Amino acid sequence: MKKIAIIGCGISGLYFANQLQNKQNYDYTIFEKKSAIDLNDGYGIQLSVNSIKLLNEIGFQNIAAHEISFPKKVNFFNAKTSKKICDIDISKFNNESIRYTTLKRSILIKFLLSNIPAEKIKNNIELKNLEYGEKIKLHLSNKLIEEFDYLVVSDGVFSKTKSIIFKKDTSPKFFNSVALRGNIQNMDSNDISLYLGPNFHFVIYPVNQSKEFNFISIIRKKLSKEEIINQNLFKNNELLESLTKEIFQKTSLDLNSKLKNIKFFPVYVSKKLEIFSKKKIYFVGDALFAFPPSFAQGASQSIEASKEVYEEINNNTNNYYYKRLKKIKKVNWRSKINHFSFHLSNPIAIFIRNLILKHLSKNHKFLESYLGKIYKN
Ligand SMILES: Cc1cc2nc3c(=O)[nH]c(=O)nc-3n(C[C@H](O)[C@H](O)[C@H](O)COP(=O)(O)OP(=O)(O)OC[C@H]3O[C@@H](n4cnc5c(N)ncnc54)[C@H](O)[C@@H]3O)c2cc1C
């Protein structure tokens, strides 16, 4: 029986654990830094068909229908006037059981946890050091040393484990943007609404069948080095108020009375893709590569990567990083293009962008290439 250590109990680590669960050849343990997993988070997540297909393999299709939503379109609006620019039919990539899905992040985590026996998760533990030989020896923060055949690193964008393994600082970079999140009730549309403004965009989508919606805005913001490392800055109510006021003033949509539970946080992305050459140690999810959030692919790619690592171990192959690198490049440049074009501020550039958007949103060849290539595993 092969022993596998998983570091980090987020979307990627849990999906990987689900693949191993009930397979007799594997025994696994998840080490999680936090004392408990936050299951009260009401914020949302979008999952495209590439990850829904993989989630269905572990029973996601049985999730209660009232807990999820199936938006069919992405509607683009001018944030200032709320005038519609165009729409993209994302349902054309669906089939009967595999549909673009939006839901609360906590519902996804609850589902991923539901198949994992509690004793498989060791909380309050992180990696301190490791030695490789025949086996991988983990020196853990509880002072224990444990041996494994494989190590899967899934501890997110600030992966400390990555810095330990690479023996250097692998911290991500600030993306000159902050994210503002909140909850909205009772919107009219059951689709995804994307509002484009100068130097910001925001997205509203349903998270269930109870008229609850997620609001997420990405706002360009330069911060000094001191501000970035200041942990208290993002707890600062004045900064939160000034950011929300800025967005409220720049849109004709009445967010002020609707938006609840607003929080904000800095957006970090990976500096570059670091490939680890030693076999039997795999990075997945944001620990492998964190994308700009403007293509809503982070979680879907995390799930894809975890599936690929499972297949790599199970089939004893050696092409995980080769395949992943190709996909990461495709997703990364699309995320960057989206971010750039969503945030244009020059009126002439905006006019031209809108014309291009209207044209491309109805161009099947373009959509097959821009979205279809990503939505296929
Ligand atoms: C604003 C924003 C919006 C987004 N929206 C979407 C979206 O709509 N759709 C989408 O697909 N993606 C989205 N993403 C991206 C997505 O959330 C991430 O890509 C995804 O959560 C990554 O999963 P993960 O398992 O790699 O990491 P995480 O979910 O971050 O999990 C990491 C886990 O590791 C634990 N951990 C951390 N350090 C250690 C340690 N040293 N030792 C042990 N455990 C540790 C953490 O506590 C956590 O439980 C968004 C991201 C942002 C920033």
Tab-separated table of C-alpha atoms and ligand atoms in Angstrom:
chain	number	residue	atom	x	y	z
A	1	MET	CA	0.000	0.000	0.000
A	2	LYS	CA	1.351	3.437	-0.988
A	3	LYS	CA	1.307	6.157	1.674
A	4	ILE	CA	0.505	9.676	0.479
A	5	ALA	CA	0.775	12.925	2.452
A	6	ILE	CA	-1.406	15.846	1.352
A	7	ILE	CA	-0.503	19.287	2.703
A	8	GLY	CA	-3.453	21.686	2.756
A	9	CYS	CA	-7.149	20.933	3.079
A	10	GLY	CA	-8.494	23.306	0.390
A	11	ILE	CA	-10.243	22.536	-2.882
A	12	SER	CA	-7.241	20.861	-4.538
A	13	GLY	CA	-6.132	18.781	-1.535
A	14	LEU	CA	-9.674	17.617	-0.826
A	15	TYR	CA	-10.402	16.730	-4.454
A	16	PHE	CA	-7.194	14.680	-4.541
A	17	ALA	CA	-8.161	12.933	-1.283
A	18	ASN	CA	-11.550	12.092	-2.795
A	19	GLN	CA	-9.793	10.352	-5.673
A	20	LEU	CA	-7.829	8.207	-3.201
A	21	GLN	CA	-10.725	7.480	-0.881
A	22	ASN	CA	-11.941	3.853	-1.122
A	23	LYS	CA	-8.965	2.845	-3.302
A	24	GLN	CA	-7.306	-0.093	-1.585
A	25	ASN	CA	-3.781	0.618	-2.890
A	26	TYR	CA	-3.515	3.954	-1.112
A	27	ASP	CA	-3.445	5.268	2.409
A	28	TYR	CA	-3.395	9.040	2.851
A	29	THR	CA	-3.245	11.768	5.496
A	30	ILE	CA	-4.127	15.443	5.053
A	31	PHE	CA	-2.119	17.925	7.134
A	32	GLU	CA	-3.909	21.245	7.604
A	33	LYS	CA	-2.469	24.337	9.254
A	34	LYS	CA	-5.784	25.669	10.568
A	35	SER	CA	-7.538	24.254	13.617
A	36	ALA	CA	-10.832	23.947	11.708
A	37	ILE	CA	-12.198	24.445	8.221
A	38	ASP	CA	-14.469	27.468	7.837
A	39	LEU	CA	-17.795	26.141	6.589
A	40	ASN	CA	-19.789	29.305	7.190
A	41	ASP	CA	-18.328	31.226	4.294
A	42	GLY	CA	-21.286	32.485	2.255
A	43	TYR	CA	-19.253	33.710	-0.699
A	44	GLY	CA	-19.506	32.140	-4.116
A	45	ILE	CA	-17.456	30.249	-6.654
A	46	GLN	CA	-17.922	29.592	-10.370
A	47	LEU	CA	-17.093	26.148	-11.718
A	48	SER	CA	-16.850	25.589	-15.441
A	49	VAL	CA	-17.654	22.278	-17.126
A	50	ASN	CA	-14.050	21.002	-17.017
A	51	SER	CA	-14.189	20.772	-13.224
A	52	ILE	CA	-17.868	19.761	-13.027
A	53	LYS	CA	-17.064	16.707	-15.148
A	54	LEU	CA	-14.338	15.706	-12.663
A	55	LEU	CA	-16.499	16.537	-9.634
A	56	ASN	CA	-19.297	14.332	-11.018
A	57	GLU	CA	-16.857	11.389	-10.900
A	58	ILE	CA	-17.009	11.713	-7.103
A	59	GLY	CA	-20.777	12.277	-6.858
A	60	PHE	CA	-21.245	16.039	-7.284
A	61	GLN	CA	-24.298	15.451	-9.501
A	62	ASN	CA	-26.134	14.270	-6.360
A	63	ILE	CA	-25.720	17.580	-4.544
A	64	ALA	CA	-29.092	19.120	-3.556
A	65	ALA	CA	-30.463	21.107	-6.514
A	66	HIS	CA	-31.480	24.069	-4.322
A	67	GLU	CA	-27.838	24.541	-3.202
A	68	ILE	CA	-26.509	25.346	-6.682
A	69	SER	CA	-27.287	27.396	-9.754
A	70	PHE	CA	-26.728	26.880	-13.481
A	71	PRO	CA	-26.187	30.244	-15.193
A	72	LYS	CA	-26.547	29.991	-18.952
A	73	LYS	CA	-24.983	33.264	-20.045
A	74	VAL	CA	-22.390	35.836	-19.124
A	75	ASN	CA	-23.970	39.252	-19.697
A	76	PHE	CA	-21.526	42.144	-20.164
A	77	PHE	CA	-22.595	45.618	-18.980
A	78	ASN	CA	-21.125	49.087	-18.880
A	79	ALA	CA	-20.799	49.652	-15.111
A	80	LYS	CA	-21.468	53.372	-15.343
A	81	THR	CA	-24.724	53.187	-17.295
A	82	SER	CA	-25.705	49.524	-16.651
A	83	LYS	CA	-26.308	49.320	-20.408
A	84	LYS	CA	-25.788	45.836	-21.817
A	85	ILE	CA	-22.838	45.431	-24.197
A	86	CYS	CA	-23.261	41.797	-25.249
A	87	ASP	CA	-23.594	38.263	-23.883
A	88	ILE	CA	-21.825	34.929	-24.187
A	89	ASP	CA	-23.783	31.685	-24.134
A	90	ILE	CA	-21.732	29.497	-21.765
A	91	SER	CA	-24.416	26.786	-21.780
A	92	LYS	CA	-23.240	25.744	-25.258
A	93	PHE	CA	-20.377	23.925	-23.499
A	94	ASN	CA	-22.816	22.054	-21.215
A	95	ASN	CA	-24.348	18.658	-21.665
A	96	GLU	CA	-27.161	17.110	-19.668
A	97	SER	CA	-25.221	16.275	-16.501
A	98	ILE	CA	-22.213	18.565	-16.928
A	99	ARG	CA	-23.247	22.190	-16.601
A	100	TYR	CA	-21.505	25.464	-15.749
A	101	THR	CA	-22.286	25.786	-12.023
A	102	THR	CA	-22.186	28.508	-9.389
A	103	LEU	CA	-22.529	27.867	-5.655
A	104	LYS	CA	-21.295	28.892	-2.243
A	105	ARG	CA	-17.666	27.944	-1.686
A	106	SER	CA	-18.676	26.439	1.668
A	107	ILE	CA	-21.129	24.069	-0.061
A	108	LEU	CA	-18.339	22.849	-2.356
A	109	ILE	CA	-16.003	22.301	0.614
A	110	LYS	CA	-18.759	20.510	2.582
A	111	PHE	CA	-19.341	18.227	-0.390
A	112	LEU	CA	-15.600	17.497	-0.758
A	113	LEU	CA	-15.343	16.784	2.976
A	114	SER	CA	-18.409	14.533	3.039
A	115	ASN	CA	-16.525	11.513	1.664
A	116	ILE	CA	-13.413	11.967	3.822
A	117	PRO	CA	-13.277	10.251	7.243
A	118	ALA	CA	-12.483	12.839	9.949
A	119	GLU	CA	-9.442	10.895	11.160
A	120	LYS	CA	-7.752	11.402	7.772
A	121	ILE	CA	-7.382	15.140	8.471
A	122	LYS	CA	-4.757	16.268	10.978
A	123	ASN	CA	-5.395	19.881	11.952
A	124	ASN	CA	-2.956	22.421	13.429
A	125	ILE	CA	-0.041	20.830	11.572
A	126	GLU	CA	2.346	22.189	8.975
A	127	LEU	CA	5.559	20.986	7.420
A	128	LYS	CA	8.814	22.196	8.952
A	129	ASN	CA	11.353	20.270	6.916
A	130	LEU	CA	11.732	17.208	4.713
A	131	GLU	CA	14.304	14.628	3.653
A	132	TYR	CA	14.190	12.539	0.506
A	133	GLY	CA	15.541	9.057	0.111
A	134	GLU	CA	13.747	5.854	-0.669
A	135	LYS	CA	10.837	7.450	1.229
A	136	ILE	CA	9.893	11.087	1.841
A	137	LYS	CA	10.438	11.941	5.498
A	138	LEU	CA	8.274	14.802	6.761
A	139	HIS	CA	9.328	16.755	9.840
A	140	LEU	CA	6.060	18.149	11.127
A	141	SER	CA	5.216	21.030	13.445
A	142	ASN	CA	3.926	18.603	16.108
A	143	LYS	CA	7.557	17.401	16.351
A	144	LEU	CA	6.703	14.056	14.751
A	145	ILE	CA	8.582	12.637	11.772
A	146	GLU	CA	6.459	10.613	9.346
A	147	GLU	CA	7.419	8.682	6.201
A	148	PHE	CA	5.466	8.660	2.946
A	149	ASP	CA	5.852	7.363	-0.609
A	150	TYR	CA	4.356	10.487	-2.192
A	151	LEU	CA	3.812	14.105	-1.190
A	152	VAL	CA	1.079	16.294	-2.678
A	153	VAL	CA	1.466	19.987	-1.889
A	154	SER	CA	-1.846	21.851	-1.884
A	155	ASP	CA	-1.373	24.592	0.703
A	156	GLY	CA	-2.514	27.469	-1.485
A	157	VAL	CA	-1.081	30.657	-2.928
A	158	PHE	CA	1.228	31.400	0.043
A	159	SER	CA	2.541	27.811	0.104
A	160	LYS	CA	5.172	27.639	2.839
A	161	THR	CA	5.776	24.018	1.891
A	162	LYS	CA	6.894	25.207	-1.555
A	163	SER	CA	9.543	27.504	-0.044
A	164	ILE	CA	10.777	24.643	2.157
A	165	ILE	CA	11.040	22.212	-0.775
A	166	PHE	CA	12.624	24.692	-3.200
A	167	LYS	CA	14.831	26.031	-0.389
A	168	LYS	CA	14.130	29.626	-1.438
A	169	ASP	CA	11.507	32.326	-1.174
A	170	THR	CA	8.695	31.351	-3.551
A	171	SER	CA	6.139	33.899	-2.325
A	172	PRO	CA	3.635	35.209	-4.877
A	173	LYS	CA	3.491	38.819	-6.067
A	174	PHE	CA	0.837	41.417	-5.348
A	175	PHE	CA	-1.281	41.791	-8.507
A	176	ASN	CA	-1.773	45.561	-8.013
A	177	SER	CA	-5.411	44.790	-7.336
A	178	VAL	CA	-7.718	44.264	-4.421
A	179	ALA	CA	-10.827	42.110	-4.347
A	180	LEU	CA	-14.063	43.280	-2.762
A	181	ARG	CA	-16.559	40.538	-1.909
A	182	GLY	CA	-20.103	40.665	-0.661
A	183	ASN	CA	-23.531	39.057	-0.719
A	184	ILE	CA	-26.578	40.380	-2.555
A	185	GLN	CA	-30.194	39.208	-2.354
A	186	ASN	CA	-32.966	39.226	-4.939
A	187	MET	CA	-31.354	40.224	-8.205
A	188	ASP	CA	-33.376	39.792	-11.404
A	189	SER	CA	-31.020	37.641	-13.435
A	190	ASN	CA	-30.105	33.978	-12.974
A	191	ASP	CA	-27.095	34.451	-15.224
A	192	ILE	CA	-23.636	35.897	-14.598
A	193	SER	CA	-23.561	39.692	-14.837
A	194	LEU	CA	-20.175	41.240	-15.556
A	195	TYR	CA	-19.924	45.021	-15.160
A	196	LEU	CA	-16.951	46.734	-16.760
A	197	GLY	CA	-15.705	50.043	-15.407
A	198	PRO	CA	-12.512	52.017	-15.715
A	199	ASN	CA	-9.848	50.263	-13.603
A	200	PHE	CA	-12.317	47.857	-12.011
A	201	HIS	CA	-14.898	45.248	-12.858
A	202	PHE	CA	-17.456	43.435	-10.798
A	203	VAL	CA	-19.362	40.207	-11.224
A	204	ILE	CA	-22.706	39.186	-9.738
A	205	TYR	CA	-24.000	35.625	-9.951
A	206	PRO	CA	-26.540	33.422	-8.162
A	207	VAL	CA	-25.154	30.897	-5.671
A	208	ASN	CA	-28.298	28.818	-5.123
A	209	GLN	CA	-32.039	28.720	-5.837
A	210	SER	CA	-32.871	30.952	-2.838
A	211	LYS	CA	-32.217	34.266	-4.595
A	212	GLU	CA	-28.795	34.654	-2.958
A	213	PHE	CA	-26.060	36.166	-5.113
A	214	ASN	CA	-22.297	36.617	-4.895
A	215	PHE	CA	-20.658	39.952	-5.593
A	216	ILE	CA	-16.966	40.111	-6.426
A	217	SER	CA	-15.114	43.159	-7.670
A	218	ILE	CA	-11.487	43.379	-8.725
A	219	ILE	CA	-10.149	46.918	-8.371
A	220	ARG	CA	-6.771	48.116	-9.577
A	221	LYS	CA	-4.836	49.473	-6.634
A	222	LYS	CA	-1.158	50.247	-6.250
A	223	LEU	CA	0.119	49.692	-2.728
A	224	SER	CA	3.544	50.393	-1.285
A	225	LYS	CA	5.677	47.490	-0.014
A	226	GLU	CA	4.977	48.613	3.549
A	227	GLU	CA	1.225	48.644	2.919
A	228	ILE	CA	1.287	45.173	1.357
A	229	ILE	CA	3.017	43.570	4.321
A	230	ASN	CA	0.892	45.469	6.818
A	231	GLN	CA	-1.521	42.752	8.014
A	232	ASN	CA	-3.779	45.360	9.597
A	233	LEU	CA	-4.334	47.336	6.389
A	234	PHE	CA	-6.982	44.903	5.179
A	235	LYS	CA	-8.802	45.058	8.475
A	236	ASN	CA	-9.001	48.833	8.121
A	237	ASN	CA	-12.622	49.958	7.890
A	238	GLU	CA	-11.738	53.360	6.423
A	239	LEU	CA	-9.998	51.785	3.437
A	240	LEU	CA	-12.919	49.384	2.972
A	241	GLU	CA	-15.365	52.272	3.071
A	242	SER	CA	-13.383	54.355	0.582
A	243	LEU	CA	-13.128	51.407	-1.838
A	244	THR	CA	-16.823	50.558	-1.659
A	245	LYS	CA	-17.748	54.246	-2.005
A	246	GLU	CA	-15.507	54.464	-5.078
A	247	ILE	CA	-17.306	51.524	-6.723
A	248	PHE	CA	-20.791	52.698	-5.670
A	249	GLN	CA	-20.143	56.097	-7.259
A	250	LYS	CA	-18.910	54.605	-10.507
A	251	THR	CA	-21.969	52.510	-11.258
A	252	SER	CA	-25.625	53.302	-11.799
A	253	LEU	CA	-26.515	49.942	-10.233
A	254	ASP	CA	-27.836	50.466	-6.705
A	255	LEU	CA	-25.217	48.491	-4.795
A	256	ASN	CA	-25.275	50.668	-1.709
A	257	SER	CA	-28.568	49.349	-0.381
A	258	LYS	CA	-28.081	45.780	-1.648
A	259	LEU	CA	-24.537	44.741	-0.812
A	260	LYS	CA	-24.034	42.996	2.552
A	261	ASN	CA	-21.103	41.382	4.419
A	262	ILE	CA	-18.492	43.263	2.416
A	263	LYS	CA	-14.885	42.189	2.859
A	264	PHE	CA	-11.752	43.026	0.933
A	265	PHE	CA	-8.372	41.437	0.433
A	266	PRO	CA	-5.272	41.841	-1.739
A	267	VAL	CA	-4.970	39.717	-4.890
A	268	TYR	CA	-1.754	37.719	-5.269
A	269	VAL	CA	-0.572	35.760	-8.299
A	270	SER	CA	2.383	33.446	-8.895
A	271	LYS	CA	5.581	35.097	-10.128
A	272	LYS	CA	6.418	32.135	-12.341
A	273	LEU	CA	5.765	28.438	-12.672
A	274	GLU	CA	8.399	26.542	-10.728
A	275	ILE	CA	8.732	22.904	-11.730
A	276	PHE	CA	10.048	20.481	-9.176
A	277	SER	CA	12.161	17.837	-10.862
A	278	LYS	CA	12.162	15.147	-8.147
A	279	LYS	CA	9.576	12.439	-8.702
A	280	LYS	CA	6.949	11.651	-6.073
A	281	ILE	CA	6.476	15.276	-4.973
A	282	TYR	CA	3.635	17.085	-6.734
A	283	PHE	CA	2.332	20.636	-6.467
A	284	VAL	CA	-1.332	21.294	-7.249
A	285	GLY	CA	-3.795	24.204	-7.105
A	286	ASP	CA	-2.608	27.670	-6.121
A	287	ALA	CA	0.553	26.181	-4.595
A	288	LEU	CA	1.537	25.174	-8.138
A	289	PHE	CA	0.337	28.345	-9.852
A	290	ALA	CA	-2.090	31.114	-8.820
A	291	PHE	CA	-3.834	32.894	-11.725
A	292	PRO	CA	-5.258	36.414	-11.890
A	293	PRO	CA	-8.909	35.944	-10.875
A	294	SER	CA	-10.512	37.452	-14.036
A	295	PHE	CA	-11.160	34.133	-15.775
A	296	ALA	CA	-12.666	32.308	-12.749
A	297	GLN	CA	-10.506	29.247	-13.360
A	298	GLY	CA	-8.448	28.877	-10.147
A	299	ALA	CA	-10.640	26.261	-8.520
A	300	SER	CA	-11.387	24.445	-11.768
A	301	GLN	CA	-7.684	24.227	-12.593
A	302	SER	CA	-6.942	23.062	-9.036
A	303	ILE	CA	-9.385	20.187	-9.506
A	304	GLU	CA	-7.939	19.327	-12.934
A	305	ALA	CA	-4.387	19.302	-11.558
A	306	SER	CA	-5.347	17.034	-8.657
A	307	LYS	CA	-7.008	14.591	-11.035
A	308	GLU	CA	-3.890	14.566	-13.226
A	309	VAL	CA	-1.621	13.871	-10.240
A	310	TYR	CA	-3.868	11.000	-9.194
A	311	GLU	CA	-3.567	9.522	-12.699
A	312	GLU	CA	0.194	10.106	-12.754
A	313	ILE	CA	0.637	8.163	-9.503
A	314	ASN	CA	-1.883	5.486	-10.383
A	315	ASN	CA	-0.473	4.852	-13.879
A	316	ASN	CA	3.150	5.451	-12.863
A	317	THR	CA	3.670	7.964	-15.701
A	318	ASN	CA	5.888	11.008	-15.852
A	319	ASN	CA	4.143	13.740	-17.827
A	320	TYR	CA	2.144	15.660	-15.213
A	321	TYR	CA	4.176	18.881	-15.336
A	322	TYR	CA	4.505	18.816	-19.133
A	323	LYS	CA	0.734	18.631	-19.574
A	324	ARG	CA	-0.018	21.072	-16.746
A	325	LEU	CA	2.448	23.676	-18.001
A	326	LYS	CA	0.664	23.803	-21.355
A	327	LYS	CA	-2.726	24.317	-19.678
A	328	ILE	CA	-1.402	26.871	-17.185
A	329	LYS	CA	0.040	28.977	-20.013
A	330	LYS	CA	-3.309	28.967	-21.838
A	331	VAL	CA	-5.302	29.907	-18.739
A	332	ASN	CA	-2.799	32.505	-17.569
A	333	TRP	CA	-2.725	34.581	-20.734
A	334	ARG	CA	-6.512	34.480	-21.035
A	335	SER	CA	-6.804	35.634	-17.401
A	336	LYS	CA	-4.389	38.496	-18.104
A	337	ILE	CA	-6.177	39.538	-21.318
A	338	ASN	CA	-9.517	39.522	-19.487
A	339	HIS	CA	-8.107	41.612	-16.656
A	340	PHE	CA	-6.596	44.131	-19.080
A	341	SER	CA	-9.659	44.476	-21.296
A	342	PHE	CA	-12.179	44.550	-18.403
A	343	HIS	CA	-10.326	47.506	-16.843
A	344	LEU	CA	-9.749	49.832	-19.824
A	345	SER	CA	-10.199	53.502	-18.979
A	346	ASN	CA	-9.592	55.407	-22.234
A	347	PRO	CA	-13.002	56.144	-23.887
A	348	ILE	CA	-11.728	55.358	-27.405
A	349	ALA	CA	-10.166	52.096	-26.215
A	350	ILE	CA	-13.441	51.251	-24.422
A	351	PHE	CA	-15.459	51.959	-27.572
A	352	ILE	CA	-13.216	49.675	-29.657
A	353	ARG	CA	-13.211	46.977	-26.931
A	354	ASN	CA	-17.009	46.955	-26.854
A	355	LEU	CA	-17.191	46.592	-30.646
A	356	ILE	CA	-14.724	43.691	-30.494
A	357	LEU	CA	-16.638	42.102	-27.601
A	358	LYS	CA	-19.945	42.306	-29.520
A	359	HIS	CA	-18.337	40.638	-32.502
A	360	LEU	CA	-16.370	37.926	-30.646
A	361	SER	CA	-19.206	37.002	-28.282
A	362	LYS	CA	-21.153	35.678	-31.281
A	363	ASN	CA	-18.197	34.164	-33.111
A	364	HIS	CA	-18.402	30.376	-32.596
A	365	LYS	CA	-14.869	29.704	-33.780
A	366	PHE	CA	-13.463	32.225	-31.342
A	367	LEU	CA	-15.519	30.908	-28.413
A	368	GLU	CA	-14.535	27.322	-29.185
A	369	SER	CA	-10.917	28.369	-29.068
A	370	TYR	CA	-10.953	30.912	-26.196
A	371	LEU	CA	-13.288	29.029	-23.833
A	372	GLY	CA	-13.701	25.581	-25.371
A	373	LYS	CA	-9.984	24.761	-25.198
A	374	ILE	CA	-9.986	25.526	-21.468
A	375	TYR	CA	-13.298	23.858	-20.709
A	376	LYS	CA	-12.067	20.573	-22.208
A	377	ASN	CA	-9.861	18.464	-19.920
B	1	LIG	C1	-11.055	37.107	-5.653
B	1	LIG	C2	-10.963	35.687	-6.092
B	1	LIG	C3	-12.070	35.092	-6.699
B	1	LIG	C4	-11.977	33.775	-7.164
B	1	LIG	N1	-13.059	33.238	-7.785
B	1	LIG	C5	-12.943	32.026	-8.347
B	1	LIG	C6	-14.013	31.452	-9.096
B	1	LIG	O1	-15.107	32.035	-9.225
B	1	LIG	N2	-13.818	30.252	-9.705
B	1	LIG	C7	-12.641	29.575	-9.574
B	1	LIG	O2	-12.496	28.499	-10.180
B	1	LIG	N3	-11.633	30.049	-8.827
B	1	LIG	C8	-11.747	31.260	-8.218
B	1	LIG	N4	-10.719	31.755	-7.477
B	1	LIG	C9	-9.517	30.942	-7.267
B	1	LIG	C10	-9.725	29.795	-6.272
B	1	LIG	O3	-10.341	30.261	-5.095
B	1	LIG	C11	-8.384	29.153	-5.923
B	1	LIG	O4	-7.670	28.925	-7.104
B	1	LIG	C12	-8.590	27.826	-5.188
B	1	LIG	O5	-9.286	28.027	-3.986
B	1	LIG	C13	-7.243	27.187	-4.900
B	1	LIG	O6	-7.430	26.016	-4.155
B	1	LIG	P1	-6.233	25.372	-3.354
B	1	LIG	O7	-6.752	24.111	-2.787
B	1	LIG	O8	-5.021	25.321	-4.197
B	1	LIG	O9	-5.890	26.416	-2.198
B	1	LIG	P2	-6.812	26.909	-0.971
B	1	LIG	O10	-8.259	26.748	-1.290
B	1	LIG	O11	-6.286	28.251	-0.634
B	1	LIG	O12	-6.454	25.892	0.197
B	1	LIG	C14	-5.211	25.836	0.819
B	1	LIG	C15	-5.362	25.106	2.160
B	1	LIG	O13	-4.061	24.883	2.711
B	1	LIG	C16	-4.025	25.319	4.083
B	1	LIG	N5	-2.638	25.726	4.388
B	1	LIG	C17	-2.030	26.890	4.075
B	1	LIG	N6	-0.756	26.853	4.450
B	1	LIG	C18	-0.551	25.633	5.015
B	1	LIG	C19	0.582	24.991	5.569
B	1	LIG	N7	1.771	25.613	5.641
B	1	LIG	N8	0.454	23.733	6.036
B	1	LIG	C20	-0.755	23.082	5.991
B	1	LIG	N9	-1.864	23.653	5.447
B	1	LIG	C21	-1.761	24.907	4.972
B	1	LIG	C22	-5.030	26.453	4.141
B	1	LIG	O14	-5.476	26.684	5.465
B	1	LIG	C23	-6.133	25.915	3.204
B	1	LIG	O15	-7.010	25.074	3.891
B	1	LIG	C24	-10.775	33.051	-6.994
B	1	LIG	C25	-9.686	33.623	-6.337
B	1	LIG	C26	-9.782	34.934	-5.898
B	1	LIG	C27	-8.572	35.561	-5.229
